[in-house]
Short mmCIF file of C-alpha atoms and ligand atoms in Angstrom, two decimals:
data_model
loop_
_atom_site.label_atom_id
_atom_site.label_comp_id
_atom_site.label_asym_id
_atom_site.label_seq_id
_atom_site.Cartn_x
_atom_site.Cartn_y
_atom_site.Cartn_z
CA UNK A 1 -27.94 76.29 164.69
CA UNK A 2 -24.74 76.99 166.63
CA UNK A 3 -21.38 74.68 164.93
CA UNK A 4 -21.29 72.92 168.16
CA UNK A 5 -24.67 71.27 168.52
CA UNK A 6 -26.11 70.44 165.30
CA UNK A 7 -28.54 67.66 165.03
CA UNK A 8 -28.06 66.82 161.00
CA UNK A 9 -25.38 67.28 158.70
CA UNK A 10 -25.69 70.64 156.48
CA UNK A 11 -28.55 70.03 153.30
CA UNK A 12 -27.02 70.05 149.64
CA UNK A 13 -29.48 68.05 147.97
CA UNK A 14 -33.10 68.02 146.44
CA UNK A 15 -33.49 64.96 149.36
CA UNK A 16 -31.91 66.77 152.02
CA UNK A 17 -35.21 68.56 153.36
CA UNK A 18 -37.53 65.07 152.89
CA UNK A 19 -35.08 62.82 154.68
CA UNK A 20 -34.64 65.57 157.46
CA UNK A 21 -38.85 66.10 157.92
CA UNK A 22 -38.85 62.33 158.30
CA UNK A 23 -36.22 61.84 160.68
CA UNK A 24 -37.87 65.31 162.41
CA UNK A 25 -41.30 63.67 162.38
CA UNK A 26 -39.89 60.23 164.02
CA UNK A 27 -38.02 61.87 166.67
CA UNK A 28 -41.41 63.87 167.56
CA UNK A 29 -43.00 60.76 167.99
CA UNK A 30 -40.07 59.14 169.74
CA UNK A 31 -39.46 62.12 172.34
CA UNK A 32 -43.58 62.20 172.53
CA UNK A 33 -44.26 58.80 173.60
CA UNK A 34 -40.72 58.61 175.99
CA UNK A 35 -41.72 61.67 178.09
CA UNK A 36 -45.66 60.49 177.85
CA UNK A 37 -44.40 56.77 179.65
CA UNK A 38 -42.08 57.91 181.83
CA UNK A 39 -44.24 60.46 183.37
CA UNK A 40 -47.18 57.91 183.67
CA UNK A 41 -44.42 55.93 185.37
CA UNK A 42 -43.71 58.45 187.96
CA UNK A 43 -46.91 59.42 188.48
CA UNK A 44 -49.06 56.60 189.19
CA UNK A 45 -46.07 55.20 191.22
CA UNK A 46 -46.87 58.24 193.60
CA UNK A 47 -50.74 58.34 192.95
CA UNK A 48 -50.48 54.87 193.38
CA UNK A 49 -48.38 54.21 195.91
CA UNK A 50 -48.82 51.44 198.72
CA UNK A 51 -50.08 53.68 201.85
CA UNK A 52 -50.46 50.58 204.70
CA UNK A 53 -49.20 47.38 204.85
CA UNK A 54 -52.56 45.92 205.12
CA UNK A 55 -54.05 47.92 201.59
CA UNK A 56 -54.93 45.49 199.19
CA UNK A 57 -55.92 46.86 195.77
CA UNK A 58 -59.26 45.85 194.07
CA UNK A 59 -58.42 42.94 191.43
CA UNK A 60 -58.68 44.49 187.76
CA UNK A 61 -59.48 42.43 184.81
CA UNK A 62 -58.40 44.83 181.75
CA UNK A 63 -60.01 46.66 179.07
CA UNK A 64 -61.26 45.96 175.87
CA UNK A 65 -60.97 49.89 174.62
CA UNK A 66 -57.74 50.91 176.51
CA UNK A 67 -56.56 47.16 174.33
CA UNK A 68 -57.91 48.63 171.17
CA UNK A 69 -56.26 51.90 171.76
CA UNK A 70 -53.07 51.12 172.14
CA UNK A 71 -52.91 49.11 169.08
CA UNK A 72 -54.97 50.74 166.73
CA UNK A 73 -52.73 54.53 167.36
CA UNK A 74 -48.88 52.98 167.10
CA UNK A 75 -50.59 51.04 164.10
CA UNK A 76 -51.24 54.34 162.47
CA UNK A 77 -48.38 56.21 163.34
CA UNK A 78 -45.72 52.96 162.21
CA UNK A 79 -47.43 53.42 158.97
CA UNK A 80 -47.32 56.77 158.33
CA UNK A 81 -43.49 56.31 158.79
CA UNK A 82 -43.13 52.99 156.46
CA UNK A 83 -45.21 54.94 153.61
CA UNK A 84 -43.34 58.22 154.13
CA UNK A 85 -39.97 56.04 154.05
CA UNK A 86 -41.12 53.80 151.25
CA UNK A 87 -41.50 56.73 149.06
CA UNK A 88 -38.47 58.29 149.97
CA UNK A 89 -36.57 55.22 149.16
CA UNK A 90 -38.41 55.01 145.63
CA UNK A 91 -37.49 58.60 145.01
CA UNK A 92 -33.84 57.92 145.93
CA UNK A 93 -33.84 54.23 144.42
CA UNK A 94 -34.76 55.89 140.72
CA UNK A 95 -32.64 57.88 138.92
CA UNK A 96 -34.45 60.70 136.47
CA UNK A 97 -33.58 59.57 132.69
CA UNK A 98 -32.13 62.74 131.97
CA UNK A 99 -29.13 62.24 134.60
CA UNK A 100 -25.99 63.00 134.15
CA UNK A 101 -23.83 59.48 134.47
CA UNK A 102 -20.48 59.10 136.41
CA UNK A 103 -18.93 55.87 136.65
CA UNK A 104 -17.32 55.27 139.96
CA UNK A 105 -14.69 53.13 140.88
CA UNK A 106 -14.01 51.88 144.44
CA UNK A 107 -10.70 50.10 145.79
CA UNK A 108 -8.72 49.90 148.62
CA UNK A 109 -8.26 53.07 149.13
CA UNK A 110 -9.85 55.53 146.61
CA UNK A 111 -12.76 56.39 144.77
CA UNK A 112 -11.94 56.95 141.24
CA UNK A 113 -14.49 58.36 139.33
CA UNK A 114 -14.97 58.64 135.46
CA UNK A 115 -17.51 61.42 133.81
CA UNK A 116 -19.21 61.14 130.37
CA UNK A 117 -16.56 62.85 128.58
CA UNK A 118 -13.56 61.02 129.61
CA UNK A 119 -12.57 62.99 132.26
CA UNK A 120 -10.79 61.24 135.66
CA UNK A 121 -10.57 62.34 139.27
CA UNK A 122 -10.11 60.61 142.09
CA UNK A 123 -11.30 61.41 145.81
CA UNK A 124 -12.69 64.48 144.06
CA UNK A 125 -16.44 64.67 142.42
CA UNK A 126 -17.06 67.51 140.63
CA UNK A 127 -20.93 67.81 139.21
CA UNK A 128 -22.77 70.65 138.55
CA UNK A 129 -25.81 72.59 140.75
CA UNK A 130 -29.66 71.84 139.88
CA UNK A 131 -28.78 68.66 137.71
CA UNK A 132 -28.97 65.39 138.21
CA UNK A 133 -26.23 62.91 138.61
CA UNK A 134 -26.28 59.36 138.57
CA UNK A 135 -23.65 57.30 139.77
CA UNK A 136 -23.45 53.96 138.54
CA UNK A 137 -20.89 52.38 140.99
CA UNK A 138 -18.59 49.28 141.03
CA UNK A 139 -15.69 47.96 143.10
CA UNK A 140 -12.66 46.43 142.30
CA UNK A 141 -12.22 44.37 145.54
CA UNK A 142 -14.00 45.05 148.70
CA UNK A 143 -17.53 45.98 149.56
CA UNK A 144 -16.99 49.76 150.61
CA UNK A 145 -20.07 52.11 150.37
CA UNK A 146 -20.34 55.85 149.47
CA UNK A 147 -21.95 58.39 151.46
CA UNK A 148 -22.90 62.28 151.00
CA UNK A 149 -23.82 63.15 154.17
CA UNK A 150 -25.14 67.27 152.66
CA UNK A 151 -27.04 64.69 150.23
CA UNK A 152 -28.15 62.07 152.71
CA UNK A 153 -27.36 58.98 150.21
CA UNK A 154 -25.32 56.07 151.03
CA UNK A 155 -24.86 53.05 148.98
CA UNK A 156 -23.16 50.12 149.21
CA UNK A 157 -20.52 49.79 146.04
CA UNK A 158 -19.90 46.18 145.51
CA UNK A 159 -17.26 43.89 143.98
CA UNK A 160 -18.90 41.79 140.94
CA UNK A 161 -21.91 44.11 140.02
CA UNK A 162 -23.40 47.53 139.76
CA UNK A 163 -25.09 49.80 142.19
CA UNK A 164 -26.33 53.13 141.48
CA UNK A 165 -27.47 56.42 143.33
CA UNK A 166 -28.17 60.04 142.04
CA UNK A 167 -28.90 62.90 143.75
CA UNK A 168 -29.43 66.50 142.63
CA UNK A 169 -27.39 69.12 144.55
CA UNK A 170 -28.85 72.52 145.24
CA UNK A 171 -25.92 74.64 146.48
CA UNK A 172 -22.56 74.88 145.39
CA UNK A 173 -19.64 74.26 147.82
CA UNK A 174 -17.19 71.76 148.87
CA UNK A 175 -19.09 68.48 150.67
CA UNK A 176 -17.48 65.51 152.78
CA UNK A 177 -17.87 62.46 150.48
CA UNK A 178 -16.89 59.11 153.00
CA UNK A 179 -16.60 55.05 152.83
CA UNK A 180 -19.23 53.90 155.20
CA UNK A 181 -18.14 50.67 155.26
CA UNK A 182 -15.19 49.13 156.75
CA UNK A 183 -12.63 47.97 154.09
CA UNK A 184 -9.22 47.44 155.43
CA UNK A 185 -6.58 49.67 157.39
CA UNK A 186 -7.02 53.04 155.45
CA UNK A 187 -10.89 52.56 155.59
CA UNK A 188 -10.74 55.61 157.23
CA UNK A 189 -8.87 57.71 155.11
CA UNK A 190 -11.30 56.79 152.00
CA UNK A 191 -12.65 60.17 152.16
CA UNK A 192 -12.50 63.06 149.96
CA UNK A 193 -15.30 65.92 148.53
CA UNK A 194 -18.34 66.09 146.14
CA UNK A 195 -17.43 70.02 144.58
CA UNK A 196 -20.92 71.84 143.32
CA UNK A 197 -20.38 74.26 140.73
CA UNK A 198 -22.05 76.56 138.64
CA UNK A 199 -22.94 74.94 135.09
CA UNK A 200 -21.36 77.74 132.86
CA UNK A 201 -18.55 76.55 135.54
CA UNK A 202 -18.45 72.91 135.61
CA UNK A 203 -18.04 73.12 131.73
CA UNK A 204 -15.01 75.06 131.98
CA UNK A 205 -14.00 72.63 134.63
CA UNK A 206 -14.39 69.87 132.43
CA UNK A 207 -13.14 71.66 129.16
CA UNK A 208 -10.04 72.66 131.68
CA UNK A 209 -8.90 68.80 132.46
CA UNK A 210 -8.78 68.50 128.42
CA UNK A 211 -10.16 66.07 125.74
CA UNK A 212 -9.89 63.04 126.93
CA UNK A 213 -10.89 59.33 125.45
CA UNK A 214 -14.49 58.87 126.51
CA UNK A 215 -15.69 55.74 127.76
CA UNK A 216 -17.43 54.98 124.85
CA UNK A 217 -14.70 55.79 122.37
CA UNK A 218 -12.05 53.44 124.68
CA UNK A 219 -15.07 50.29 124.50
CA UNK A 220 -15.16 51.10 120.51
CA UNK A 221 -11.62 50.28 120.15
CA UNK A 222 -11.68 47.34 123.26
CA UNK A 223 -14.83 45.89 121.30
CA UNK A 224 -12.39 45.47 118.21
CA UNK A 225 -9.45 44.70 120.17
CA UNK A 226 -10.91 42.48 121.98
CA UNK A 227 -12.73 41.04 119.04
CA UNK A 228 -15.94 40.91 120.10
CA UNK A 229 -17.16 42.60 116.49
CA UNK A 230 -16.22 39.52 114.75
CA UNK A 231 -19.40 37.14 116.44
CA UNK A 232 -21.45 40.44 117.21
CA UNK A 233 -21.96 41.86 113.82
CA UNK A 234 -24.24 44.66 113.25
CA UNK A 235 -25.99 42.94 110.38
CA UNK A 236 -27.23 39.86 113.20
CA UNK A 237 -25.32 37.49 110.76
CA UNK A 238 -22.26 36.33 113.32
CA UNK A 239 -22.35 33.80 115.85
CA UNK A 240 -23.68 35.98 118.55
CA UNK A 241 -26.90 38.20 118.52
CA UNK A 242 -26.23 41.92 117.05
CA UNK A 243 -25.91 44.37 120.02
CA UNK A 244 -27.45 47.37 118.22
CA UNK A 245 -30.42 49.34 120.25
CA UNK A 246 -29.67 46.50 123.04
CA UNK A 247 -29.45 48.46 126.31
CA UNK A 248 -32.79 48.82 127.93
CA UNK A 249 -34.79 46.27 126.09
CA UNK A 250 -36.11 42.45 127.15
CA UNK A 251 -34.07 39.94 125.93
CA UNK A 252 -35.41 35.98 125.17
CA UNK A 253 -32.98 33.76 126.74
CA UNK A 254 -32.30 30.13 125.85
CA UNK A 255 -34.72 28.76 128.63
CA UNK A 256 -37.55 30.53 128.09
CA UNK A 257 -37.33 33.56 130.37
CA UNK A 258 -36.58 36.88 129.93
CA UNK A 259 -33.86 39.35 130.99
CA UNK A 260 -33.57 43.35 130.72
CA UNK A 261 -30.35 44.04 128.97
CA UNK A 262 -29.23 46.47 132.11
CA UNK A 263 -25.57 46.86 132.94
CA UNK A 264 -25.63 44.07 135.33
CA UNK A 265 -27.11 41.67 132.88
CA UNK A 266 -24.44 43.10 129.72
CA UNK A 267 -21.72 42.79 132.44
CA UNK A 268 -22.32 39.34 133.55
CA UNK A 269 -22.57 38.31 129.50
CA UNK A 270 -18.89 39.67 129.28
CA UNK A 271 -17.32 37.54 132.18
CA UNK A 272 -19.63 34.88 132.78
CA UNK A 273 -21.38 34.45 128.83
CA UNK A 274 -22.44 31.22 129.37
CA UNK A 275 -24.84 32.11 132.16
CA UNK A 276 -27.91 33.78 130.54
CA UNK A 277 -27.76 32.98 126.96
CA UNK A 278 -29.85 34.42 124.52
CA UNK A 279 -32.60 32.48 122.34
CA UNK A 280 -31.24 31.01 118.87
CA UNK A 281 -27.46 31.12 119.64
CA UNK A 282 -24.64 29.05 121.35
CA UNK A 283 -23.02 28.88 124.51
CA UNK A 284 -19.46 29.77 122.28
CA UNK A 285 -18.47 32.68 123.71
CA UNK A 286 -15.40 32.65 125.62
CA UNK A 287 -15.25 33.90 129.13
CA UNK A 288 -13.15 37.44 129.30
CA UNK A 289 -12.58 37.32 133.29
CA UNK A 290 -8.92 38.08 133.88
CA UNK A 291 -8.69 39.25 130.45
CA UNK A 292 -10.88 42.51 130.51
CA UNK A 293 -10.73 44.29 134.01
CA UNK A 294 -13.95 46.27 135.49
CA UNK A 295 -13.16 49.48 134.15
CA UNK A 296 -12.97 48.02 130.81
CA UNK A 297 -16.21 46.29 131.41
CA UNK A 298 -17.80 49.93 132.05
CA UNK A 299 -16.01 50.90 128.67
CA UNK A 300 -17.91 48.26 126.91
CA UNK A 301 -20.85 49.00 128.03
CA UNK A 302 -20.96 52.55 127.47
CA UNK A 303 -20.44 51.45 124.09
CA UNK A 304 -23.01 48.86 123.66
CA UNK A 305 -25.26 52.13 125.45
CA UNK A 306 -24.30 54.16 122.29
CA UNK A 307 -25.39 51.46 119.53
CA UNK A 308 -28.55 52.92 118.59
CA UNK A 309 -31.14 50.56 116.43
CA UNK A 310 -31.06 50.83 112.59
CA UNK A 311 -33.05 53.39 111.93
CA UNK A 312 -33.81 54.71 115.37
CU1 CUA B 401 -13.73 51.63 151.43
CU2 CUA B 401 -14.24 51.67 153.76
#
């Protein structure tokens, strides 16, 4: 398809093809039924037409299959899209295990974003072809919302929790990364590009921008600095439950319910502890809003991620 008429953005992801046979499929139906209407509409309006003034029509009183019908086939059709979407939006809405994680920062006006290893770009992703990335996305003011057309995702990036989205690119290139949500006067110029490379490629990327302090090592030394390690002690004997093997698992709160121990649920126990608070301890814990910012948050967490269980 020529540069100057082209109906969807170029595909650079595993979704690419699904979203575009859906969108294909609806505007089949669409441009189906519109042409289908409007030419009943023109033609009984002629086949129809009054031919004297005296004509008067014989009554009609409806019918019961014609009723039927028209129900029963947009019925079917509306379905086929909501289970065809639905399972898109499952597929998008859970990351593979395996994914590669990038934290991402959003602000008035940047993306910063953060990979395993330490490494730090802003308005720049760089991820590598055929694997899966996962995105796990936070904002330090506004709602803005990040969107790969070449992937089709978009996802809102919130102030005061996390949202994720992964995709899985399948060519290499340079691809428009946007905010799709209006944030302020440079809204528009929160733009910048998702760069596919090779594997063997994005390693030497990565190895190119140097060691750097991981996430995990920086929540290390903020969980000592902080001094979180004095109530959290790996042998469960300080004031506040032991945090090894954590991440992932239920947790028993204090009333009875209970809570995955996801990033949303860790973060919240970092600036609002009193909230959820697990079964057989204290509301003691200080609140560390203000004190530890949302970067350093994501540190801690990526820490607690790394505690594996005794013996596990
Ligand atoms: Cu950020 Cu629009």
């Amino acid at each position: 398809m020529s540069d100057f008429f082209q109906l969807v953005p170029e595909r650079a992801s595993a979704l690419a093809g699904r979203v575009d046979a859906l969108l294909y499929f609806m505007l089949a139906v669409s441009t189906f039924f519109t042409l289908l209407i409007a030419g009943t509409l023109v033609y009984f309006a002629v086949r129809y037409r009054r031919r004297s003034p005296d004509e008067i029509p014989p009554p009609t009183t409806g019918s019961l299959s014609l009723e039927i019908t028209w129900t029963i086939v947009p019925l079917a059709l509306t379905l086929v899209m909501y289970v065809w979407g639905a399972s898109l939006y499952f597929n998008e809405a859970v990351p593979p295990p395996d994914a590669l994680d990038v934290n991402v920062v959003g602000k008035q006006w940047m993306w910063k974003f953060q990979h395993v290893g330490g490494q730090r770009e802003i308005n720049e992703l760089h991820v590598p072809l055929g694997t899966a990335v996962r995105l796990n996305m936070t904002s330090e003011d506004v709602i803005h919302s990040l969107y790969v057309p070449a992937f089709r995702v978009k996802t809102d990036v919130l102030p005061g929790r996390y949202t994720t989205m992964w995709f899985q690119a399948t060519r290499t290139g340079r691809f428009h990364l946007f905010c799709a949500e209006y944030c302020g006067t440079q809204h528009s110029g929160m733009i910048g590009w998702v760069e596919v490379l090779e594997p063997a490629q994005f390693q030497r990327w990565l190895a190119g921008i140097g060691a750097a302090t991981t996430p995990t090592e920086a929540g290390a030394r903020l969980f000592q600095t902080a001094g979180c390690d004095t109530c959290h002690r790996s042998d469960g004997r300080g004031q506040g439950p032991a945090l090894e093997g954590l991440f992932g698992r239920p947790v028993k709160l204090a009333d009875g319910s209970t809570v995955t121990a996801d990033e949303n649920y860790l973060r919240e126990s970092v600036l609002r502890p009193t909230a959820r608070v697990v079964a057989g301890y204290q509301p003691v814990m200080p609140t560390f809003q203000g004190v530890i910012d949302e970067e350093g948050v994501l540190q801690l967490i990526a820490y607690i991620k790394s505690l594996r269980a005794e013996g596990s």
